[in-house]
Amino acid sequence: MKIRDISRMAWDQVKRRKVVTGLCMTGISIGCAAIIVALSIGQSAQAYVTEEVNRNFKMDEIMVSPGGGIPSPGGGGGQAGQQQENENLNPGKLTDEKLEIIRGFDHVVAASPFQEAGYLQMVTMDNKIGDVQVIVTDLSKLTHFDKTFSKGGGSGVQGTAVLNYSATLGLMDVSVRQNLFDQMNADPFNQELMNQYTSMQTVPSELYRKQIQFQMQDYSVPNGPLKQSSALQVTGILDLPAGYTQERATYEMKVIYISPETAAQLSKEMAFENGSAINLPEEGSYNTVTVKVDDVDNIKWVEQMIQKLQLTTSDNLYQQEMLKEQFDMIKMAALGIGVFILVIASISIIVAMTMSTHQRRRQIGIMKVLGANMRQIRNMFITEAALLGLLGGLLGVGFSYLIIMAMNKLIGTAGNGLTFFIPLMTLPVGLAFAIMTGVLSGIYPAISASRTDALTAIKRD
Amino acid sequence: MLRVENISHSFKTGNEWTKVLHGIDFTVNQGEMVALLGSSGSGKSTLLNLMAGLMKPLEGHIYIAGQDIVQLGENKLAEFRRKHIGFIFQAYELITSLTVCENVELPLVFQSVSPKHRRLKAMELLEQVGLKGKEDMFPSQLSGGQQQRVSIARSLITEPSVIFADEPTGNLDSKTEEEILAILLQLNKTLKTTFIVVTHEHEVADRMQRIFSLRDGYLITGDLRDADPVPEEAEP
C-alpha cells in the first residue's frame, strides 16, 4: 500500500470524524503549546539574564595581569607567580610589546590598560569634594569597552579626565559635609538627617568642561601637608549604565579615568615621603589590561593565546556556566511539565481513537475481506494518529504564539526589559513531541483495529 | 478451480458443540456459475465463509487455484484473498466516505497499484456495470441496485479466480434483482470468471449453471431443480 494512499485515507478520516479530530487536536495542542511556551519562557529568561549579567559582569572581556614562571618551549600556561626584580628575567611582565601582540590576536576587538592607581579625594573649583577611584587608561578607547558618553568624550590631551556618572553624584561642600557628619555623629538615629544625607548623595553636579583637582593629606608625619594636584579638565561624563536608577548609581564605584601621561604627572605631584598617592607600575608596563573579544564563544581561545605570553588571565564565563546550569534545570522542568501534559493528552487520544476504531469495525472488516492485511490496517491508523498529532502540534504552535503575546502584554513595562519570545528551534521540538504523542497514542488503537475479526465485523444482526 | 474436500465444521454454544457442516465435498470448474442453495440454518453462509478464507474449518481442505487455503496464516490469507477472491455482499458493504470510483479501486489500493492504472480499470468496470458518469458520486447518492453494481465492479477489479456472492439480490426489488442477475450472468459469460452465488431463492438458483443445495449441514447431490422449494425467509 502506497504512503500516498495511506495518507489520503488517513486525511479523509481526519476530515470526516470532526469530533474525534477536534478532541484529539485540542489535547495535543495544549501539550504542544505547554512545551513550546515552557521552553520559550526558559530561553527568554535566559537571554534576558545573560544580557543583564553580560552588562554587569562583562562576559566578553578578559582581565589580563602579569604572570610568572619560567617560559617553556611552545608556550604554556602563564600562571600568576612571583614577580622578579629584574625585568629582563621576568617573563610574566605585562609590557607594551605584549599589549601590542594581544591587540593583534584574532577576535580581539580592543585591549587597553585599566590600572587601578588608588583612591583620592576629588575637589571641584567650587570646593565640593568626593572620593573617587583613579583608573589609568587610554581615554580615547573607552567607547570600545561599552562605555558611552552622556557628555563630551575622551581626549588625548594631557591633564584631562573622564568621570563616570556616579562620580558626579553626592559631591558636597567641605563645610556642609563636615557639619552633616557632626550632626549625624551626635544623633545617629535621626532619620531625618539620614534621609537628608541620602538625598544629597543622589544630587548630580555639573562637572563637564569644569576643572577638578585631587588632594591628599600626608598622614605619615604628624600634621603632614595637604597636597593638591594641578587642575584637570573634565572632557567627558559617562552615561548612567542601562537599567540603573539615579539611586542605584550612588552605590556604584565613583571612578575618574585619566591617561597614563596624566597619571605620571600626578604621581610626581602627589608624591609623599613614603611613596606617591598615585600608584603606577614601571613605565612601559601595566598591572591590568582589559581585552574585549568579539564573541563570548572566542573568550577561551583568546585566553589561551594570552597565556602563551606568560600572562595571567581571568574572565567571568563561570557566571554564564552557572546560569546555564540553572537554566538547563529550569528548561528540563518545563519540558517535563509539557511532556506530562502530553501524556495526559495522549490518554484522550487513546480513548477517542479506540472509540473511533470500534465505530469503524465494519469498515475495517470490509477492508480485510477485500484483502487488507494487519500491517496495512495498523499503518492506516498510525498514520491517522500521526496526522492528528501534526495538526494538534500546528494548532499548539498557534496557541503558543497567542500565549506569549498575552504574557508580553500582561507584563508590559513592568518586565524591566524582559520580553518573552519563541525561539524557532522550539517549534520543531514542540511539533516532534506532538507527532510522537499522536503515534504512541495511536499504537494501541491501531493494533486493536488490525486484530478486528473480519467476519465478526461484517456480520449483520 | 475450486475444490471442497470433506469439510466439516462445528460451533460451540456454551459447553455444547453443534455440527453445522458434515463432510461437504464438491468441485467447481473454471468459469462456472454455481448456486449454493439453502434455507436459513442450512450452513450455506458458514460454507461460504470457509471457502472465502474468513473462517477455518475443523476438518477438510479447500483448494482455490491449486492452493489449500486452510493451511494459510492470516496475512497470507489476506494476500490470497486480495489476488484470487472477489466478494459481493447482500448489503453491498461500500465505504460511505469514499466515492463510487474510490470504492471500486479499493482492492487495488491494497495491492499498491498506481492511482492512474487503478482509476482507468475502475472506470472501465463501472462502464460495464452501467454506472458511467456516476464515478464521483458517494454511495449514499445511489439506489440499492446501483450500489450493488458498484459492489460487483469492486469484486471484479482484481480479476479474481472466484467471486463469492452472498445473497446478491437479497436487498433488492424484483426488477432490480433481475437487472443484477443479468449483469452477473453477462460478466460470467464475457469474463469467464467463476461465480459462487449463495441464495435461498430458487428463482435465483435456477439461473445458475449448477446448484449445490444444503440442508441441515449436508450437501444434497443430484439434479436439484425439482427439489422441494426452500422456504423464503430472510437469512440472519
XYZ file of C-alpha atoms in Angstrom:
697
model
C 0.000 0.000 0.000
C 1.499 3.321 -1.064
C 2.272 6.028 1.507
C 0.239 8.443 -0.566
C -2.838 6.190 -0.339
C -2.390 5.642 3.391
C -2.014 9.392 3.942
C -5.027 10.238 1.812
C -7.228 7.706 3.589
C -5.999 8.973 6.967
C -6.699 12.563 5.916
C -10.216 11.572 4.764
C -10.909 10.067 8.165
C -9.497 13.100 9.989
C -11.730 15.391 7.928
C -14.753 13.160 8.317
C -14.601 12.461 12.056
C -14.703 16.050 13.211
C -15.499 15.372 16.873
C -12.696 12.822 17.342
C -10.324 15.063 15.395
C -11.309 18.081 17.468
C -10.899 16.233 20.780
C -7.520 14.796 19.874
C -6.226 18.040 18.387
C -7.261 20.002 21.463
C -5.479 17.608 23.799
C -2.314 17.542 21.735
C -2.299 21.271 21.056
C -2.439 22.054 24.783
C 0.503 19.743 25.446
C 2.461 21.058 22.481
C 1.771 24.682 23.433
C 2.846 23.882 27.001
C 6.179 22.554 25.747
C 6.804 25.471 23.380
C 5.758 28.092 25.928
C 7.757 26.466 28.713
C 10.898 26.255 26.574
C 10.356 29.786 25.293
C 9.962 31.212 28.783
C 13.142 29.431 29.843
C 15.002 30.669 26.777
C 13.646 34.234 27.050
C 14.529 34.436 30.729
C 17.975 33.010 29.986
C 18.564 35.558 27.223
C 17.386 38.365 29.486
C 19.500 37.312 32.451
C 22.511 36.624 30.217
C 22.203 40.113 28.781
C 21.936 41.573 32.256
C 24.870 39.531 33.515
C 26.879 40.410 30.427
C 26.215 44.068 31.080
C 27.222 43.817 34.708
C 29.979 41.221 34.548
C 31.296 41.893 31.041
C 31.494 38.280 29.954
C 33.060 39.246 26.639
C 36.071 40.762 28.386
C 39.271 39.200 29.686
C 41.270 40.675 32.552
C 44.987 40.243 31.958
C 47.565 40.669 34.692
C 51.287 39.927 34.888
C 52.119 36.242 35.111
C 55.167 34.380 36.348
C 57.251 31.268 35.936
C 59.982 30.183 33.544
C 58.922 30.225 29.891
C 58.576 26.797 28.404
C 59.150 25.894 24.739
C 55.945 26.243 22.701
C 54.288 28.360 25.325
C 52.121 27.066 28.122
C 50.016 28.393 30.906
C 51.359 31.609 32.274
C 50.001 31.424 35.769
C 50.377 34.088 38.408
C 53.618 33.733 40.204
C 56.302 35.534 41.993
C 57.334 38.770 40.367
C 61.017 39.003 39.845
C 63.016 42.088 40.474
C 64.991 42.055 37.268
C 62.589 42.804 34.406
C 64.807 41.048 31.898
C 64.369 37.866 33.900
C 60.655 38.409 34.466
C 58.870 36.804 31.528
C 55.462 37.392 33.140
C 55.699 41.137 32.921
C 52.806 42.878 31.151
C 54.601 45.168 28.759
C 53.737 47.471 25.885
C 55.078 44.877 23.445
C 52.800 42.186 24.824
C 49.856 44.578 24.722
C 50.528 45.168 21.033
C 50.729 41.401 20.418
C 47.403 40.912 22.207
C 45.810 43.639 20.088
C 46.909 41.698 17.003
C 45.183 38.424 18.004
C 42.136 37.265 16.048
C 38.779 38.088 17.684
C 40.312 40.849 19.824
C 38.212 43.986 19.418
C 40.233 46.172 21.796
C 42.851 45.882 24.504
C 43.638 48.684 26.918
C 45.215 49.003 30.336
C 42.763 49.754 33.145
C 45.148 50.304 36.045
C 43.758 50.985 39.462
C 46.002 53.784 40.666
C 44.402 54.393 44.068
C 41.646 56.285 45.847
C 41.806 60.051 46.141
C 39.656 62.933 47.196
C 38.414 64.987 44.255
C 37.842 68.710 44.740
C 35.854 70.882 42.391
C 36.542 74.526 41.753
C 33.546 75.485 43.913
C 35.104 73.496 46.734
C 32.878 70.441 46.637
C 34.527 67.170 47.477
C 34.007 63.478 46.777
C 36.088 60.292 46.953
C 36.920 58.626 43.655
C 38.875 55.659 42.349
C 41.571 56.640 39.850
C 41.855 54.368 36.821
C 44.609 54.869 34.275
C 43.595 54.020 30.745
C 43.573 55.177 27.163
C 40.716 57.685 27.249
C 40.168 57.566 23.505
C 39.353 53.839 23.710
C 36.791 53.920 26.497
C 33.951 53.510 23.998
C 35.462 50.195 22.859
C 34.604 48.823 26.276
C 30.859 49.516 26.138
C 31.259 52.872 27.831
C 29.080 55.573 26.344
C 29.336 59.273 26.960
C 26.438 61.390 28.073
C 28.593 64.456 27.522
C 31.843 65.056 25.690
C 34.370 62.284 25.212
C 37.886 61.089 25.947
C 40.701 63.389 24.971
C 44.332 62.544 24.236
C 45.473 65.813 25.769
C 47.474 65.580 28.975
C 45.704 66.999 32.011
C 42.238 65.829 31.049
C 39.917 63.358 32.758
C 36.663 61.450 32.231
C 34.194 60.790 35.051
C 31.676 58.033 35.334
C 28.155 59.144 36.167
C 28.394 58.044 39.802
C 31.404 60.302 40.327
C 29.216 63.333 39.628
C 26.747 62.392 42.385
C 26.802 63.414 46.022
C 29.585 65.994 45.833
C 29.279 68.282 48.818
C 30.803 71.436 50.104
C 33.505 70.606 52.663
C 31.884 72.600 55.441
C 28.379 71.318 54.670
C 29.626 67.732 54.666
C 31.536 68.202 57.892
C 28.531 69.819 59.506
C 26.257 66.978 58.428
C 28.683 64.324 59.667
C 28.961 66.074 63.027
C 25.196 66.162 63.419
C 24.873 62.516 62.426
C 27.554 61.504 64.894
C 25.759 63.401 67.627
C 22.385 61.894 66.767
C 22.998 58.645 64.916
C 19.314 57.557 64.949
C 17.927 60.725 63.455
C 16.044 59.515 60.403
C 15.572 62.999 59.043
C 19.314 63.605 58.939
C 19.809 60.222 57.333
C 17.238 61.000 54.650
C 18.837 64.361 54.027
C 22.241 62.732 53.570
C 20.838 60.028 51.272
C 19.018 62.620 49.227
C 22.180 64.714 48.845
C 24.036 61.631 47.630
C 21.780 61.463 44.572
C 22.240 65.081 43.531
C 24.439 65.356 40.416
C 26.954 68.157 39.945
C 27.651 69.746 36.604
C 31.296 68.870 36.043
C 31.532 68.702 32.247
C 34.194 71.130 30.997
C 34.920 72.044 34.611
C 38.202 71.668 36.384
C 38.894 69.369 39.280
C 41.865 68.648 41.486
C 42.992 65.813 43.722
C 44.002 66.402 47.270
C 45.511 64.234 49.981
C 46.924 64.771 53.405
C 50.216 63.162 54.247
C 49.379 61.111 57.331
C 52.831 59.533 57.529
C 54.079 62.510 59.508
C 52.261 64.396 62.246
C 50.370 67.404 60.789
C 51.550 66.333 57.350
C 50.914 68.695 54.494
C 47.730 68.665 52.371
C 48.904 68.229 48.827
C 46.817 69.289 45.856
C 47.384 68.250 42.290
C 47.307 70.558 39.339
C 43.860 71.099 37.804
C 42.433 68.565 35.397
C 39.874 69.419 32.736
C 36.813 67.090 32.655
C 36.265 66.382 28.953
C 33.620 63.709 29.259
C 30.930 62.271 31.523
C 29.884 58.637 31.043
C 26.266 57.563 30.764
C 24.342 56.087 33.636
C 24.547 52.335 32.931
C 21.404 50.933 31.249
C 18.790 49.850 33.716
C 20.326 51.866 36.544
C 18.364 54.402 38.549
C 19.911 57.529 39.993
C 19.649 55.962 43.448
C 21.331 52.758 42.396
C 24.152 54.720 40.761
C 25.041 56.228 44.144
C 26.091 52.764 45.322
C 28.323 52.226 42.311
C 32.054 52.920 42.370
C 32.850 56.596 41.641
C 35.573 56.488 39.029
C 37.796 59.034 37.333
C 39.646 57.918 34.210
C 42.963 59.558 33.348
C 45.569 58.883 30.692
C 48.982 57.277 31.534
C 50.699 60.605 30.826
C 48.411 62.498 33.194
C 48.893 59.746 35.767
C 52.699 60.084 35.528
C 52.442 63.812 36.093
C 50.024 63.400 39.022
C 52.195 60.697 40.539
C 55.014 63.195 40.821
C 52.745 65.928 42.150
C 51.201 63.687 44.788
C 54.452 62.148 45.938
C 54.992 61.778 49.683
C 57.929 60.620 51.653
C 56.758 57.019 51.706
C 55.529 56.970 48.114
C 53.011 58.578 45.815
C 49.224 58.681 46.245
C 49.066 57.580 42.597
C 50.464 54.055 42.367
C 51.832 53.255 38.967
C 53.920 50.369 37.691
C 57.194 50.986 35.939
C 56.997 52.852 32.687
C 56.149 50.655 29.710
C 54.442 48.036 31.850
C 50.969 47.558 33.291
C 49.351 45.777 36.174
C 45.962 45.266 34.468
C 44.866 45.145 30.868
C 41.297 44.529 29.741
C 40.778 42.720 26.462
C 37.463 42.956 24.627
C 36.638 39.911 22.460
C 34.170 39.878 19.555
C 32.172 36.906 20.860
C 31.836 35.132 24.182
C 32.488 31.855 22.350
C 36.009 33.044 21.473
C 36.969 34.035 25.007
C 38.661 30.734 25.837
C 40.717 30.672 22.645
C 41.956 34.258 23.144
C 42.738 33.470 26.786
C 44.875 30.511 25.734
C 46.771 32.755 23.318
C 47.362 35.363 26.018
C 48.519 32.714 28.486
C 51.191 31.727 25.988
C 52.667 35.196 26.632
C 53.235 34.133 30.260
C 50.386 36.298 31.468
C 47.577 35.547 33.847
C 44.004 35.811 32.596
C 40.621 35.756 34.199
C 37.099 36.004 32.827
C 33.522 35.931 34.009
C 32.441 32.936 31.967
C 31.782 30.985 35.128
C 28.813 33.319 35.636
C 27.407 32.130 32.326
C 28.145 28.492 33.140
C 26.401 28.828 36.477
C 23.450 30.430 34.748
C 23.434 27.770 32.053
C 23.260 25.029 34.652
C 20.397 26.757 36.402
C 18.513 27.411 33.189
C 19.113 23.881 31.937
C 17.392 22.697 35.085
C 14.529 25.137 34.559
C 14.183 24.075 30.940
C 14.198 20.395 31.868
C 11.496 21.061 34.459
C 9.477 22.993 31.875
C 9.914 20.201 29.351
C 8.809 17.717 32.000
C 5.623 19.701 32.615
C 4.924 19.811 28.867
C 5.547 16.095 28.473
C 3.293 15.390 31.457
C 0.506 17.390 29.804
C 1.105 15.482 26.563
C 0.876 12.167 28.421
C -2.476 13.271 29.825
C -3.481 14.411 26.331
C -2.422 11.067 24.909
C -4.961 9.316 27.154
C -7.716 11.332 25.483
C -6.337 10.355 22.077
C -6.207 6.672 23.023
C -9.804 6.830 24.252
C -11.034 8.811 21.222
C -9.216 6.601 18.739
C -10.269 3.389 20.422
C -13.860 4.629 20.221
C -13.282 5.501 16.605
C -11.829 2.027 15.970
C -14.913 0.452 17.490
C -17.210 2.617 15.383
C -15.251 1.693 12.277
C -15.115 -2.043 12.907
C -17.378 -2.738 9.964
C -15.253 -0.648 7.623
C -12.123 -2.416 8.865
C -13.873 -5.766 8.345
C -14.739 -4.861 4.744
C -11.155 -3.799 4.089
C -9.854 -7.073 5.487
C -12.280 -9.068 3.357
C -11.096 -7.075 0.347
C -7.525 -8.089 1.097
C -6.059 -5.559 3.558
C -3.609 -7.262 5.880
C -2.949 -6.470 9.534
C 0.062 -4.300 8.764
C -1.874 -2.178 6.291
C -4.720 -1.592 8.740
C -2.221 -0.801 11.507
C -0.341 1.651 9.272
C -3.565 3.426 8.335
C -4.451 4.013 11.979
C -0.949 5.042 12.994
C -0.778 7.490 10.081
C -4.116 8.879 11.146
C -2.807 9.293 14.698
C 0.380 10.950 13.440
C -1.711 13.296 11.331
C -3.791 14.180 14.381
C -0.530 14.800 16.226
C 0.741 17.053 13.450
C -2.500 19.035 13.276
C -2.609 19.290 17.071
C 1.018 20.411 17.010
C 0.312 23.117 14.432
C -2.629 24.310 16.498
C -0.339 24.226 19.532
C 2.190 26.450 17.721
C -0.607 28.952 17.090
C -1.692 28.739 20.736
C 1.831 29.262 21.994
C 2.200 32.482 19.950
C -1.083 33.731 21.418
C 0.023 32.809 24.943
C 3.398 34.527 24.533
C 1.701 37.617 23.104
C -0.705 37.670 26.037
C 2.171 37.252 28.507
C 4.121 40.120 26.961
C 1.028 42.282 27.128
C 0.468 41.252 30.731
C 3.955 42.071 31.997
C 4.127 45.209 29.821
C 6.737 47.646 31.044
C 6.843 46.004 34.486
C 9.156 43.390 32.979
C 12.017 45.891 33.049
C 13.223 44.935 29.594
C 12.173 41.277 29.823
C 10.344 40.250 26.654
C 9.194 36.703 26.020
C 9.864 35.332 22.560
C 9.543 31.952 20.847
C 12.910 30.688 19.605
C 12.407 28.997 16.223
C 14.168 25.862 17.476
C 11.353 25.226 19.969
C 8.799 24.850 17.163
C 10.200 21.593 15.690
C 10.687 20.321 19.246
C 7.029 21.004 20.060
C 5.835 19.532 16.758
C 8.032 16.453 17.173
C 6.605 15.829 20.637
C 3.072 16.307 19.284
C 3.579 13.843 16.408
C 5.330 11.382 18.721
C 2.410 11.597 21.158
C -0.008 11.015 18.287
C 1.928 7.984 17.041
C 2.448 6.471 20.506
C -1.198 7.035 21.397
C -2.270 5.515 18.095
C -0.347 2.267 18.572
C -2.873 0.571 20.837
C -5.946 1.534 18.771
C -4.055 0.567 15.600
C -3.162 -2.882 16.940
C -6.687 -3.291 18.189
C -8.050 -2.320 14.738
C -5.696 -4.656 12.903
C -6.870 -7.554 15.052
C -10.510 -6.963 14.185
C -12.073 -10.202 13.038
C -13.330 -9.509 9.537
C -16.184 -11.970 9.765
C -17.485 -10.652 13.084
C -17.140 -7.085 11.843
C -19.239 -7.568 8.712
C -21.819 -9.860 10.300
C -25.238 -8.195 10.489
C -27.555 -8.920 13.373
C -10.735 -24.331 -9.935
C -12.371 -24.674 -6.537
C -12.365 -27.972 -4.696
C -14.007 -28.510 -1.323
C -12.835 -31.715 0.320
C -14.624 -33.346 3.223
C -15.358 -30.092 5.042
C -16.888 -30.416 8.486
C -17.423 -27.603 10.925
C -18.940 -27.117 14.362
C -19.780 -24.172 16.593
C -19.501 -24.169 20.336
C -22.534 -22.890 22.166
C -21.840 -22.883 25.893
C -20.358 -26.290 26.560
C -22.092 -27.877 23.610
C -20.653 -28.306 20.122
C -23.150 -28.020 17.283
C -22.091 -29.507 13.986
C -23.189 -27.260 11.125
C -21.427 -28.888 8.178
C -20.992 -32.609 7.588
C -18.303 -33.815 5.198
C -19.000 -31.462 2.313
C -17.341 -32.381 -0.992
C -17.728 -30.667 -4.334
C -15.763 -29.110 -7.172
C -16.479 -26.005 -9.229
C -14.803 -25.630 -12.584
C -13.141 -22.541 -14.023
C -15.722 -20.118 -15.439
C -18.703 -21.934 -13.900
C -21.511 -20.047 -12.204
C -22.995 -22.152 -9.435
C -25.608 -21.579 -6.780
C -25.313 -22.606 -3.164
C -28.929 -23.006 -2.200
C -30.253 -23.488 1.260
C -32.682 -22.246 3.823
C -31.823 -20.383 6.953
C -29.588 -22.516 9.193
C -28.659 -24.923 6.417
C -24.985 -23.963 6.727
C -24.616 -22.218 3.377
C -23.240 -18.949 4.852
C -20.785 -20.896 7.012
C -19.615 -22.790 3.940
C -19.225 -19.512 2.032
C -17.135 -18.013 4.846
C -14.950 -21.116 4.927
C -14.433 -21.050 1.153
C -13.589 -17.346 1.313
C -10.973 -17.981 3.993
C -12.802 -15.892 6.594
C -13.050 -18.957 8.866
C -11.075 -22.139 9.231
C -12.867 -25.485 9.075
C -12.345 -28.034 11.837
C -11.830 -30.721 9.188
C -11.162 -30.881 5.478
C -9.454 -28.850 2.765
C -10.433 -26.082 0.386
C -8.393 -25.645 -2.782
C -8.666 -22.467 -4.825
C -6.386 -22.095 -7.847
C -4.425 -25.092 -6.556
C -3.756 -23.575 -3.116
C -5.112 -25.181 0.064
C -6.316 -22.047 1.834
C -6.882 -23.928 5.105
C -3.104 -24.076 5.508
C -2.570 -20.315 5.152
C -1.915 -17.914 8.042
C -3.871 -14.684 8.422
C -1.547 -12.411 6.442
C -1.016 -14.970 3.668
C -4.754 -15.459 3.545
C -5.263 -11.689 3.232
C -2.801 -11.667 0.353
C -4.536 -14.658 -1.243
C -7.961 -13.024 -0.918
C -6.556 -9.830 -2.411
C -5.389 -11.678 -5.533
C -7.821 -14.545 -6.024
C -11.147 -13.810 -4.358
C -13.857 -11.277 -5.041
C -16.857 -10.537 -2.830
C -20.355 -9.343 -3.452
C -22.324 -8.751 -0.270
C -26.052 -8.734 0.269
C -25.827 -5.253 1.853
C -23.214 -4.034 -0.696
C -20.761 -3.024 2.074
C -19.427 0.062 0.352
C -17.338 2.551 2.285
C -19.531 5.585 2.610
C -16.702 8.106 2.869
C -15.266 7.063 -0.499
C -16.669 7.906 -3.918
C -18.025 5.244 -6.237
C -14.761 5.117 -8.156
C -12.653 5.008 -4.979
C -14.758 2.121 -3.657
C -14.152 0.170 -6.849
C -10.434 0.960 -6.730
C -10.053 -0.032 -3.069
C -8.858 -3.664 -3.525
C -6.108 -2.366 -5.849
C -5.040 0.185 -3.226
C -4.084 -2.754 -1.009
C -2.031 -4.123 -3.909
C -0.115 -0.824 -4.279
C -1.295 -0.358 -7.871
C -0.649 3.127 -9.235
C -3.584 5.574 -8.949
C -3.644 6.165 -12.687
C -3.840 2.470 -13.556
C -6.452 1.596 -10.969
C -8.637 4.571 -11.927
C -8.550 3.508 -15.549
C -9.572 -0.023 -14.614
C -12.308 1.164 -12.261
C -13.795 3.420 -14.921
C -13.833 0.545 -17.391
C -15.667 -1.718 -14.940
C -18.127 0.984 -13.940
C -18.993 1.341 -17.608
C -19.526 -2.425 -17.851
C -21.990 -2.407 -14.955
C -23.801 0.626 -16.369
C -22.573 3.298 -13.948
C -20.692 5.521 -16.331
C -20.866 9.128 -15.156
C -21.507 8.210 -11.520
C -17.876 7.634 -10.532
C -17.585 10.766 -8.399
C -20.823 10.242 -6.503
C -20.938 8.840 -2.988
C -22.757 5.560 -2.209
C -25.473 7.393 -0.297
C -26.429 9.163 -3.536
C -27.129 5.860 -5.305
C -30.076 3.449 -5.264
C -29.718 -0.079 -3.831
C -29.354 -1.576 -7.280
C -26.694 0.929 -8.242
C -24.789 0.276 -5.030
C -24.830 -3.435 -5.767
C -23.425 -2.709 -9.235
C -20.591 -0.795 -7.559
C -20.033 -3.817 -5.337
C -19.912 -6.065 -8.437
C -17.414 -3.765 -10.156
C -15.287 -3.753 -6.991
C -15.287 -7.565 -6.840
C -14.041 -7.766 -10.427
C -11.258 -5.191 -10.296
C -8.554 -7.600 -9.096
C -9.523 -10.117 -11.797
C -10.081 -12.794 -9.148
C -10.179 -16.532 -9.717
C -13.528 -16.787 -7.989
C -16.241 -14.395 -6.854
C -18.419 -15.222 -3.878
C -21.769 -13.502 -3.962
C -23.685 -13.671 -0.699
C -27.386 -13.183 -1.431
C -26.549 -10.524 -4.029
C -30.176 -9.751 -4.723
C -31.442 -10.199 -1.175
C -31.978 -6.478 -0.578
C -33.400 -5.620 -3.964
C -36.850 -5.434 -5.528
C -37.692 -7.944 -8.245
C -36.987 -5.583 -11.143
C -33.581 -4.618 -9.808
C -32.921 -8.260 -8.881
C -33.441 -9.174 -12.497
C -31.055 -6.416 -13.639
C -28.326 -7.517 -11.224
C -28.669 -11.186 -12.186
C -28.438 -10.213 -15.842
C -25.227 -8.303 -15.154
C -23.710 -11.240 -13.225
C -24.640 -13.705 -15.983
C -23.285 -11.399 -18.638
C -19.975 -10.901 -16.759
C -19.615 -14.647 -16.241
C -20.142 -15.155 -19.943
C -17.745 -12.426 -21.109
C -15.035 -12.577 -18.435
C -15.238 -16.326 -17.745
C -14.982 -15.582 -14.031
C -16.132 -18.320 -11.637
C -19.136 -17.245 -9.534
C -20.488 -18.943 -6.442
C -23.805 -17.398 -5.574
C -25.289 -18.091 -2.172
C -29.035 -17.770 -2.163
C -32.164 -19.078 -0.574
C -34.232 -18.228 -3.645
C -34.958 -20.979 -6.168
C -35.605 -18.362 -8.856
C -32.080 -17.056 -8.492
C -30.514 -20.524 -8.213
C -32.350 -21.671 -11.321
C -30.457 -19.104 -13.393
C -27.106 -20.668 -12.455
C -25.346 -23.457 -14.348
C -25.325 -25.816 -11.364
C -26.932 -25.866 -7.935
C -25.453 -27.214 -4.708
C -28.139 -27.499 -2.106
C -27.524 -27.669 1.589
C -29.922 -28.977 4.151
C -29.041 -29.186 7.849
C -25.366 -29.097 7.028
C -25.477 -31.864 4.430
C -24.898 -31.382 0.743
C -27.734 -32.804 -1.284
C -26.455 -34.036 -4.594
C -28.289 -34.728 -7.853
C -30.448 -32.590 -10.055
C -31.888 -30.136 -7.579
C -34.017 -28.127 -9.891
C -37.010 -30.343 -8.988
C -36.348 -30.394 -5.256
C -38.792 -29.009 -2.681
C -38.877 -25.246 -2.668
C -36.859 -23.653 0.079
C -38.929 -21.514 2.434
C -38.389 -17.870 1.533
C -37.249 -16.401 4.767
C -34.558 -13.892 5.420
C -31.121 -15.249 6.244
C -29.807 -13.933 9.533
